[in-house]
mmCIF file of C-alpha atoms in Angstrom:
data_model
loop_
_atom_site.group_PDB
_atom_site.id
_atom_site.type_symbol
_atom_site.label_atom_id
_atom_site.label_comp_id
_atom_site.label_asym_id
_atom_site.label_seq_id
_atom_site.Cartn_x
_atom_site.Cartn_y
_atom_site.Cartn_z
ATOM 1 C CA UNK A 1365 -71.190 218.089 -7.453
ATOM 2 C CA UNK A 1366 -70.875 214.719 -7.951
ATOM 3 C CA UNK A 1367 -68.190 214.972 -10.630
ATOM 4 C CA UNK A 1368 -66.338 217.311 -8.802
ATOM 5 C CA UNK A 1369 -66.181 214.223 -5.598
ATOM 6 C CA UNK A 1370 -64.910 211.638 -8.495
ATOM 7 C CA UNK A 1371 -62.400 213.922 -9.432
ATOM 8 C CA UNK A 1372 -60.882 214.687 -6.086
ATOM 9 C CA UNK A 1373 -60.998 210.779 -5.610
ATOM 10 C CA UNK A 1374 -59.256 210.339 -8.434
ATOM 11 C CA UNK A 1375 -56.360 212.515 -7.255
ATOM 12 C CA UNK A 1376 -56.174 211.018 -4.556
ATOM 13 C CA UNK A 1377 -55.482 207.595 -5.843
ATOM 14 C CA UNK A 1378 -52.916 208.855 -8.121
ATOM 15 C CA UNK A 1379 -50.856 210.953 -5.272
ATOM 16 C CA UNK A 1380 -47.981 209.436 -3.456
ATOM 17 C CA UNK A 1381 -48.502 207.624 0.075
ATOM 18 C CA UNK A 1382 -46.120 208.688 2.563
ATOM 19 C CA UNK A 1383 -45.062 206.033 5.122
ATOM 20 C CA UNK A 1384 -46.954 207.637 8.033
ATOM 21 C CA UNK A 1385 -49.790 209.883 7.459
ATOM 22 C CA UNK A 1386 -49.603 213.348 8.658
ATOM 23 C CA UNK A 1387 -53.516 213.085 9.676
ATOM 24 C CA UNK A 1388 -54.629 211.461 12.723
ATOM 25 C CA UNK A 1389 -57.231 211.325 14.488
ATOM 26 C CA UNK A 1390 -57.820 213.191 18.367
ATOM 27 C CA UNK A 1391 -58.378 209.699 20.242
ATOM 28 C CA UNK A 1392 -54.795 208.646 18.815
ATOM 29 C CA UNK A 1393 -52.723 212.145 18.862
ATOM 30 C CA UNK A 1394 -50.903 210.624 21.987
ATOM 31 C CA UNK A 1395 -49.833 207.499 20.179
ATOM 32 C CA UNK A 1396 -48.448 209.699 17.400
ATOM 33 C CA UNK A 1397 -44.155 209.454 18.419
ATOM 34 C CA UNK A 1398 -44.162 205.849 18.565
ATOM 35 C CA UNK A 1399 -46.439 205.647 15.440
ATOM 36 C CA UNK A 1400 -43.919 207.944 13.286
ATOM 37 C CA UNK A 1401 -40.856 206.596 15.098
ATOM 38 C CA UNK A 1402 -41.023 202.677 16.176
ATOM 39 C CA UNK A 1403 -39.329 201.785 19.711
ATOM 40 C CA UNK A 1404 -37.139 198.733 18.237
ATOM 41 C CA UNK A 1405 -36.937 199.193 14.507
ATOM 42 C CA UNK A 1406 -34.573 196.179 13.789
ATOM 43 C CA UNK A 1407 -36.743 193.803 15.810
ATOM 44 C CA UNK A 1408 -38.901 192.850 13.206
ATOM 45 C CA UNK A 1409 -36.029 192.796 10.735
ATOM 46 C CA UNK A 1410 -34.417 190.560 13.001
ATOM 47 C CA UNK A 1411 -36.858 187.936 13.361
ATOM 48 C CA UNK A 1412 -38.111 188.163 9.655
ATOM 49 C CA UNK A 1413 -34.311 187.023 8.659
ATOM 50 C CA UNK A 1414 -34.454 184.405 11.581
ATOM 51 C CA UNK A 1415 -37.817 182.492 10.365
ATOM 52 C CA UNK A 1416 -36.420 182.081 6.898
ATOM 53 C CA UNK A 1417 -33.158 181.096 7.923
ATOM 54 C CA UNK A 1418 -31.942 177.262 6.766
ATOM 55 C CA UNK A 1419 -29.140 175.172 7.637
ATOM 56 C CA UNK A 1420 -27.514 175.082 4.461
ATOM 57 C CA UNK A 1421 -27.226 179.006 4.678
ATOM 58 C CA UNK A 1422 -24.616 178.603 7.406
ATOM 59 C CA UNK A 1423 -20.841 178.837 5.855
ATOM 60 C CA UNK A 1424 -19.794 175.945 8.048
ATOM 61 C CA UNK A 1425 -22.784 173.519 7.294
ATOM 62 C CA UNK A 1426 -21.589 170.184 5.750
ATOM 63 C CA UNK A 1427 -24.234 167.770 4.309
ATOM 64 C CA UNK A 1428 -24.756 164.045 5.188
ATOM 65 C CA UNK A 1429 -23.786 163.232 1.754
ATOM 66 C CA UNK A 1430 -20.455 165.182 1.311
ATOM 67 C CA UNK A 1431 -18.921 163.596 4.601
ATOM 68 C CA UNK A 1432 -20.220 160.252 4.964
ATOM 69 C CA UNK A 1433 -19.449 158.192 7.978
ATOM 70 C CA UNK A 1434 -16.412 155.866 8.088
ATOM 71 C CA UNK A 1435 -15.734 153.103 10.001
ATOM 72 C CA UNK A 1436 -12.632 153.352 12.303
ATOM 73 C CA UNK A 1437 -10.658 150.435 13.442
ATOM 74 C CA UNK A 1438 -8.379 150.331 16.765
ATOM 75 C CA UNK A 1439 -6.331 147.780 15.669
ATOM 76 C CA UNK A 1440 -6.944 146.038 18.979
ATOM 77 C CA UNK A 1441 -7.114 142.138 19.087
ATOM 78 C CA UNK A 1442 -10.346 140.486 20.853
ATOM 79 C CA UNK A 1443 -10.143 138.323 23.601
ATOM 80 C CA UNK A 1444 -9.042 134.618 22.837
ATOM 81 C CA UNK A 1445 -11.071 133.431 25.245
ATOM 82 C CA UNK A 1446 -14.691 135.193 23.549
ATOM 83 C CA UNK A 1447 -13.457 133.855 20.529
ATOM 84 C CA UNK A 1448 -13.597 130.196 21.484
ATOM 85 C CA UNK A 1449 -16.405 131.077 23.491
ATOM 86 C CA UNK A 1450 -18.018 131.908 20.690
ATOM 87 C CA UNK A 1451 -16.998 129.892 18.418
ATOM 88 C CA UNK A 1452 -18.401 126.895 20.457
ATOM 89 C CA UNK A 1453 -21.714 128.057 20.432
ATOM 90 C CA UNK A 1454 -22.476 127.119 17.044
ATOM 91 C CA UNK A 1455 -20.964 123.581 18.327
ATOM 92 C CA UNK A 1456 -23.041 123.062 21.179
ATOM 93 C CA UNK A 1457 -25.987 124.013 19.468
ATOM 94 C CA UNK A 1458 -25.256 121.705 16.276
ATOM 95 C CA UNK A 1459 -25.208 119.192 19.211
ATOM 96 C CA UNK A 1460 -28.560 119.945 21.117
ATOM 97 C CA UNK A 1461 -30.055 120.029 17.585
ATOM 98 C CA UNK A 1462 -28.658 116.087 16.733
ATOM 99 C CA UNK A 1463 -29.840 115.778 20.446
ATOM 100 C CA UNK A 1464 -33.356 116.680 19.514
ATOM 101 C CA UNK A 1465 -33.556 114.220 16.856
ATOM 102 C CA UNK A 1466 -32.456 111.562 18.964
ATOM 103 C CA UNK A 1467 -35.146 112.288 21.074
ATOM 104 C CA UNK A 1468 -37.892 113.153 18.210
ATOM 105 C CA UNK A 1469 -36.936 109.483 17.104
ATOM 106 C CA UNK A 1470 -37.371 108.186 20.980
ATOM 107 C CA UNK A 1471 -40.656 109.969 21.679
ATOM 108 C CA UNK A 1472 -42.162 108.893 18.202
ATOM 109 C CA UNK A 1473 -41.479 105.228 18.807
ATOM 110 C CA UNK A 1474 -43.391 105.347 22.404
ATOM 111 C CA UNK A 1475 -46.270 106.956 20.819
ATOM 112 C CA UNK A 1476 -45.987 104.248 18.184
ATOM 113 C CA UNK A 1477 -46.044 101.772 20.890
ATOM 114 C CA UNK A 1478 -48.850 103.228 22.986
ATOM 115 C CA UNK A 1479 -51.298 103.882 20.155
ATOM 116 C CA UNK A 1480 -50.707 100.379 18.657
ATOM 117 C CA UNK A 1481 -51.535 99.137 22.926
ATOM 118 C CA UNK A 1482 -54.982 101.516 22.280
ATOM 119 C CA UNK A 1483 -56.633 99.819 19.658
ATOM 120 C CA UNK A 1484 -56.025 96.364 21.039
ATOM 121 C CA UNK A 1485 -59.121 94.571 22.874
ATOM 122 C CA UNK A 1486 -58.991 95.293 26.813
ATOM 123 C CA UNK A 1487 -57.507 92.817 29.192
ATOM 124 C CA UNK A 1488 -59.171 91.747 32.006
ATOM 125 C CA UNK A 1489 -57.116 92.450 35.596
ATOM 126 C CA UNK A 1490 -55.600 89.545 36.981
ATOM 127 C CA UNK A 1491 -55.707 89.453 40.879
ATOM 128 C CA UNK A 1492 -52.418 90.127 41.087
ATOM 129 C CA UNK A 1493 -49.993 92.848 39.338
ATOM 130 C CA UNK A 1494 -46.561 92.871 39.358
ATOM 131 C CA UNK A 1495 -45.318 96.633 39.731
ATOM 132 C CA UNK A 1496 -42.054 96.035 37.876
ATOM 133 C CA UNK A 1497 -44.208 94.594 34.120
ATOM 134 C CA UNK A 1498 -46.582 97.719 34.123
ATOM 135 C CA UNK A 1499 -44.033 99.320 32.262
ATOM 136 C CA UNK A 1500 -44.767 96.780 29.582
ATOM 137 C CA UNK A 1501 -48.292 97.323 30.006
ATOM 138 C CA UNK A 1502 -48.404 101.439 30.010
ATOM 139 C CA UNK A 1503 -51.428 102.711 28.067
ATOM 140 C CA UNK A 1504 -52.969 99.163 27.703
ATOM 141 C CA UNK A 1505 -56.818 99.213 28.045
ATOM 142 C CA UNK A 1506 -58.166 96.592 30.963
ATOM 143 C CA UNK A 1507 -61.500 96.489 32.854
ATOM 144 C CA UNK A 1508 -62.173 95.062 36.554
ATOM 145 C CA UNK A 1509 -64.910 94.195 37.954
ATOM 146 C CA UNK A 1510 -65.818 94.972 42.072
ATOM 147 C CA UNK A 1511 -67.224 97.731 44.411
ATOM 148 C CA UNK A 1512 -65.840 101.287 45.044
ATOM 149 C CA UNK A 1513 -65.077 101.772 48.607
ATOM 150 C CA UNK A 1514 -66.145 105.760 48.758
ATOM 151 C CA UNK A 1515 -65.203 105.499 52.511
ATOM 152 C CA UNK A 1516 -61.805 105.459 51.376
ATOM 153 C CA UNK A 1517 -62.120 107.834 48.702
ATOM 154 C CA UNK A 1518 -58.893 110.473 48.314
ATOM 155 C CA UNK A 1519 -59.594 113.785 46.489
ATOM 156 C CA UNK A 1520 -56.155 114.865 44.682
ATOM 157 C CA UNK A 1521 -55.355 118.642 43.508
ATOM 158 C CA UNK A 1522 -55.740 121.090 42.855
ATOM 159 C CA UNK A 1523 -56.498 120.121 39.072
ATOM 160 C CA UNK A 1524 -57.609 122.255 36.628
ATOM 161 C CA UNK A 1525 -60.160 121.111 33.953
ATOM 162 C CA UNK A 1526 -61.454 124.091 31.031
ATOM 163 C CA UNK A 1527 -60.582 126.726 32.953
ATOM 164 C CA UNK A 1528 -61.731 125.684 36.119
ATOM 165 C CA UNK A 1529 -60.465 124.359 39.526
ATOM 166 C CA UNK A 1530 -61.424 121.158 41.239
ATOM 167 C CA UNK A 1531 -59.841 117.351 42.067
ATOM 168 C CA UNK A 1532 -59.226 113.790 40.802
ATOM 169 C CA UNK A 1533 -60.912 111.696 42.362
ATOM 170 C CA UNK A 1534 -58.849 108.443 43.139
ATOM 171 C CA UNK A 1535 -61.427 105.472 44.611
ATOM 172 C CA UNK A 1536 -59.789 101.950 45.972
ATOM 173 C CA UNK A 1537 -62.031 99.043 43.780
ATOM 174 C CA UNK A 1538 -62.143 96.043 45.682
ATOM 175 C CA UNK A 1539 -62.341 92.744 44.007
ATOM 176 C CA UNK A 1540 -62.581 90.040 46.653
ATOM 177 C CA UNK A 1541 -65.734 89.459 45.141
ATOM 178 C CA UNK A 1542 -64.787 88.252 41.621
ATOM 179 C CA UNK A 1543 -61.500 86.308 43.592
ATOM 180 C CA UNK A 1544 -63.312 84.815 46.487
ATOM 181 C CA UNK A 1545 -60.226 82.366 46.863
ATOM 182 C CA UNK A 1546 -57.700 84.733 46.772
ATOM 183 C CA UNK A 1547 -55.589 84.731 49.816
ATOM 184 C CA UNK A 1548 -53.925 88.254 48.362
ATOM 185 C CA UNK A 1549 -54.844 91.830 48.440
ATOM 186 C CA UNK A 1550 -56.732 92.332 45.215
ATOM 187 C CA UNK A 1551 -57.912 95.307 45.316
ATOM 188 C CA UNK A 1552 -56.678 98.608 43.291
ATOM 189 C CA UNK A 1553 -56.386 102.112 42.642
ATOM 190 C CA UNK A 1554 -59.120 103.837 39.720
ATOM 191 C CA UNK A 1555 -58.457 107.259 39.126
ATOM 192 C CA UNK A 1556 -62.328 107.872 38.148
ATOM 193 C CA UNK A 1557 -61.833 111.307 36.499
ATOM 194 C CA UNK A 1558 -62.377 115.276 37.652
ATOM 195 C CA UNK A 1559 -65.008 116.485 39.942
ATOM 196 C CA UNK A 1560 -65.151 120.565 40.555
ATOM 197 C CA UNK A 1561 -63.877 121.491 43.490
ATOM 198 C CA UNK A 1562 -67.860 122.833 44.769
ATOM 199 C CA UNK A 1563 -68.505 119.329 44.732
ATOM 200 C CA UNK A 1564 -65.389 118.112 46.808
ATOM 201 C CA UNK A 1565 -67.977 116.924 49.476
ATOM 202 C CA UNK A 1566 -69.334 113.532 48.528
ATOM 203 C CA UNK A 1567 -72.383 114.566 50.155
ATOM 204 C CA UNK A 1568 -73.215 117.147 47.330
ATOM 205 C CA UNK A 1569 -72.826 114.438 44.979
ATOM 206 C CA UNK A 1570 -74.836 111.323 45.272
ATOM 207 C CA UNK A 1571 -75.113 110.065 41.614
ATOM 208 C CA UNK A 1572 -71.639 110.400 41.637
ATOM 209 C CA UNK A 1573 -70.866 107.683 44.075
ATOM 210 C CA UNK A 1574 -72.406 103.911 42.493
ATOM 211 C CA UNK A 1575 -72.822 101.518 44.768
ATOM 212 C CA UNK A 1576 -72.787 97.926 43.952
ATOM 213 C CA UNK A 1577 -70.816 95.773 42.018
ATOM 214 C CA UNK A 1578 -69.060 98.371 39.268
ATOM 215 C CA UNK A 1579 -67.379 97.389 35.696
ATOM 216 C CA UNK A 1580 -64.564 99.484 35.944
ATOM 217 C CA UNK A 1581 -62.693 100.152 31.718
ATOM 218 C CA UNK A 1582 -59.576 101.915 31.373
ATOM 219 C CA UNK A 1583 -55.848 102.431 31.235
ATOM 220 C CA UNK A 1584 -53.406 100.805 33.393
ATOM 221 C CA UNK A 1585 -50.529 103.284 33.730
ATOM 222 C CA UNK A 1586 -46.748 103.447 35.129
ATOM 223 C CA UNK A 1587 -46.358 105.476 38.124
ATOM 224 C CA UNK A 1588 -45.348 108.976 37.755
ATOM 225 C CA UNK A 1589 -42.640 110.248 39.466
ATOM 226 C CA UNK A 1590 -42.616 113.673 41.616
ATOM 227 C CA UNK A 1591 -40.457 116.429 40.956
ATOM 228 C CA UNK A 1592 -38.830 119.424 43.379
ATOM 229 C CA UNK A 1593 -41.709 122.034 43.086
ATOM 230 C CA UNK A 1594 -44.396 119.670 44.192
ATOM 231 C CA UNK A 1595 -45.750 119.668 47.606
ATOM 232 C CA UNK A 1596 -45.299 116.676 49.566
ATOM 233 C CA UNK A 1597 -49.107 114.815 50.369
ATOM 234 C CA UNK A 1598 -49.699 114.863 53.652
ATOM 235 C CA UNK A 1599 -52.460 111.458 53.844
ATOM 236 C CA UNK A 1600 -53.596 111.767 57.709
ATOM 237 C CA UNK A 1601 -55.136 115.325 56.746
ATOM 238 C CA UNK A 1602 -56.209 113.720 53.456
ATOM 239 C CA UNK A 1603 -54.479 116.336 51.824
ATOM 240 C CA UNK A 1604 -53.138 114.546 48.524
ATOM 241 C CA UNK A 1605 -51.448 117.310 45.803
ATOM 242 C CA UNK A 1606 -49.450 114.042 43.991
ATOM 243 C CA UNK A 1607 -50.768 110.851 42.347
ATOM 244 C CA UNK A 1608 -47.917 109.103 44.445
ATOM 245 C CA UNK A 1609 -49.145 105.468 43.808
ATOM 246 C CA UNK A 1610 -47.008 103.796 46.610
ATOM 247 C CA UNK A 1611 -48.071 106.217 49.000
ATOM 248 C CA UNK A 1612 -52.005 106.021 48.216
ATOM 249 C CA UNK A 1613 -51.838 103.051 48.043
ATOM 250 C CA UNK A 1614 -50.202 102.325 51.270
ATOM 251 C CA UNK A 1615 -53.114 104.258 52.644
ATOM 252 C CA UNK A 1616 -55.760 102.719 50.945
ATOM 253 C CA UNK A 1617 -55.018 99.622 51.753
ATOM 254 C CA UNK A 1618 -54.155 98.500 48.330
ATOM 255 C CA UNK A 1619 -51.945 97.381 45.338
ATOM 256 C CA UNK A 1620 -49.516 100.017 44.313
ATOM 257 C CA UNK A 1621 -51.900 99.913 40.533
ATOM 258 C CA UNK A 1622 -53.165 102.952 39.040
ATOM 259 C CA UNK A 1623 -55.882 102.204 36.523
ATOM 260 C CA UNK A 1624 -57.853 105.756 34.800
ATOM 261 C CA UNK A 1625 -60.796 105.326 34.103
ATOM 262 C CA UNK A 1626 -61.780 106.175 30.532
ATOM 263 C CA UNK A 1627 -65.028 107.680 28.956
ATOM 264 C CA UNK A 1628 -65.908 108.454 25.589
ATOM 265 C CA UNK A 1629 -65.113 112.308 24.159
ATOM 266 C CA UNK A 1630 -68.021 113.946 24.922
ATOM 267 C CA UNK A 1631 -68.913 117.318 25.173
ATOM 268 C CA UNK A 1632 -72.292 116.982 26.360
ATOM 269 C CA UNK A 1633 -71.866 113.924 28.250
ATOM 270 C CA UNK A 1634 -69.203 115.933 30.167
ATOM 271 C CA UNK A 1635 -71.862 119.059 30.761
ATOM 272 C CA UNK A 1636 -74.147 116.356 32.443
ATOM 273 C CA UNK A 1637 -71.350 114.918 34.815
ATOM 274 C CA UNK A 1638 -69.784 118.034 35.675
ATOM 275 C CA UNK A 1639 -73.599 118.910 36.563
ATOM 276 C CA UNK A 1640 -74.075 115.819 38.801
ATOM 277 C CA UNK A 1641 -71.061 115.253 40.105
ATOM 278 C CA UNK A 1642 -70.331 112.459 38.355
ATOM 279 C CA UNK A 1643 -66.166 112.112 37.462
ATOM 280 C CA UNK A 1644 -65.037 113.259 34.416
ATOM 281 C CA UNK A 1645 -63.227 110.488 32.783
ATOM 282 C CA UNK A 1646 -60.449 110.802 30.333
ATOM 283 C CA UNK A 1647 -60.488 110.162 26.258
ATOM 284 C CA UNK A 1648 -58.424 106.646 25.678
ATOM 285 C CA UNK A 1649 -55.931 108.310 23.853
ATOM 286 C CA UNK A 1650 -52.085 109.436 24.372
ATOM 287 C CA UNK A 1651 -51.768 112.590 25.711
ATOM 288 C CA UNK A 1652 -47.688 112.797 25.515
ATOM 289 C CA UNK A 1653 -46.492 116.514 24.061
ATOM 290 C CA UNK A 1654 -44.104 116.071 21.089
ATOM 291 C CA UNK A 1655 -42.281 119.244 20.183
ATOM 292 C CA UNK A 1656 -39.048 117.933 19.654
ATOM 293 C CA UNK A 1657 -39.410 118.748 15.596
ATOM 294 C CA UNK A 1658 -39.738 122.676 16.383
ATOM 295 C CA UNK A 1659 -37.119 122.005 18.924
ATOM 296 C CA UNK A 1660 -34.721 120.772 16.354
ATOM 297 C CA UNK A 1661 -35.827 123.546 13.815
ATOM 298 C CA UNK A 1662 -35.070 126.482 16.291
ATOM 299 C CA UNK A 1663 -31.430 124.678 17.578
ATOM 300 C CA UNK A 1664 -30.410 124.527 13.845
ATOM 301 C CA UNK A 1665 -31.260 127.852 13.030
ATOM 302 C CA UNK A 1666 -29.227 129.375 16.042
ATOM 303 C CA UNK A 1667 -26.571 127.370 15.126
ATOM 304 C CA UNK A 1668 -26.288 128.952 11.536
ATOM 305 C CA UNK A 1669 -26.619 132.632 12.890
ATOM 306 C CA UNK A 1670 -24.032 131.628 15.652
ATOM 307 C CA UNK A 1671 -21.786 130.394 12.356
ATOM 308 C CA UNK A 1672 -22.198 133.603 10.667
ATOM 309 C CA UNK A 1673 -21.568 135.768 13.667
ATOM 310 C CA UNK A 1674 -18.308 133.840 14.213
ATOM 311 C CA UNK A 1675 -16.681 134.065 10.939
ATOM 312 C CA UNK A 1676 -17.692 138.107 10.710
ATOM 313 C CA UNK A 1677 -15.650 138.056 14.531
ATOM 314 C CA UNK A 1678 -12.608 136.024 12.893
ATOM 315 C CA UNK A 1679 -13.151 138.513 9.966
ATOM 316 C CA UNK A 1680 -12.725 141.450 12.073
ATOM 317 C CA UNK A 1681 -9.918 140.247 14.393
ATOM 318 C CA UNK A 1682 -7.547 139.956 11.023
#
């Protein structure tokens, strides 16, 4: 029996298979017409040739490489006036950049000057100060003696300090004291340093405010002078946003001298003020920005690109 199975098996293996079989089973007799004939017989065809279709098999396909591109020129003349526009640019740069090191030359001989004024011994304050020789005496270091009138104290700022907001406070120091026979005002302006601006009430800050006679060291300093986008003070609301030295000191009562108090650069030391209220001095050193160098490097360099683009312009317009 069972050789008889293995040979029918084997016949049927070795028979031809027809494309549809001619058995099938009861559930799927009334699927048998569109088994034997398919609905859309070129459908499959159809997409089977359109999934393996490339570009290049197209007859009117042309390759990247075969037709490069080529440039085209109009033969139309530029403007004369964007040519000698731009031909000045490389000018007027070559000019801002001998400009810059003018001024790299200028700015390095003031900060020369004020160093060299740093290191010297401090001067003590005469009574009187004539406004127009402070420019001869910018960044020198000089110490005065007499009491801080707190009354009179003026808060200016906003002024921002690591990040955080608060005001310089600016302190009239009267000497009549230490120039008893002085008919003359004698008494200044001392920026003491930065407060935060919780602490703009002197009330909240009592070891900030000495009383007594006070040994004031620092750096006498020209006036600055204000510019359009700064507010103008207004002093009877005791609203100051400008060190405007004439104007203080006007309202003070005092000598049109501004003299900032210095302190040595510490970190902690300035934790413990800022904590107490006590003014944050500055560090006796000059603080003037210098960038003219990378000023002069930049210029130079856009004044060689601006070269190159005009000669490839003249080359063009031949």
């Amino acid at each position: 029996m069972e050789r008889s199975h293995l040979l029918l098996r084997s016949i049927a293996k070795s028979a031809p298979r027809q494309g549809t079989s001619r058995y099938i089973c009861t559930s799927c007799r009334h699927l048998r017409p569109q088994i034997e004939t398919p609905r859309y017989p070129l459908r499959n065809v159809f997409r089977r040739q359109q999934s393996t279709a490339q570009p290049g098999d197209s007859p009117g396909f042309t390759s990247v490489l075969d037709n490069p591109p080529v440039l085209i020129r109009t033969n139309r003349k530029h403007n004369k006036f964007g040519l000698a526009l731009l031909a000045a640019i490389p000018v007027i740069s070559f000019g801002l950049g001998c400009w810059q090191v003018q001024r790299l030359g200028w700015k390095t001989e003031i900060m020369a000057r004020f160093e060299d004024r740093l290191v010297r011994d401090p001067l003590p304050l005469p009574p009187v100060v004539d406004p127009s020789a402070i420019k001869d005496f910018d960044y020198r270091r000089v110490y005065a003696k007499g009491v801080l009138r707190h009354e009179k104290e003026m808060l200016v700022g906003p002024r921002l300090h690591d990040g955080k907001d608060g005001f310089l406070v600016v302190t009239p120091l009267d000497r009549r004291g230490e120039f008893p026979d002085s008919e003359v005002n004698t008494t200044v302006l001392v920026n003491r340093g930065w407060i935060p601006a919780s602490m703009a009430d002197p009330r909240t800050r009592p070891a900030g405010l000495p009383i007594g006679v006070t040994t004031v060291e620092g750096l006498l300093r020209e006036p600055w002078k204000r510019n359009l986008f700064t507010p103008v003070n207004k002093p009877e609301e005791g609203k100051f946003y400008f060190p405007d030295v004439a104007e203080m000191a006007a309202h003070a009562g005092a000598q049109g001298v501004w003299v900032e108090e210095t302190m040595r650069n510490d970190l902690l030391e300035s934790y413990r003020r800022e904590e107490k209220g006590i003014p944050i001095g500055r560090a006796p050193e000059v603080n003037l920005r210098n960038n003219h160098g990378q000023y002069i490097f930049s210029q130079l360099s856009d004044e060689r690109h601006d070269v190159d683009g005009a000669e490839e312009a003249a080359k063009w317009d031949q």
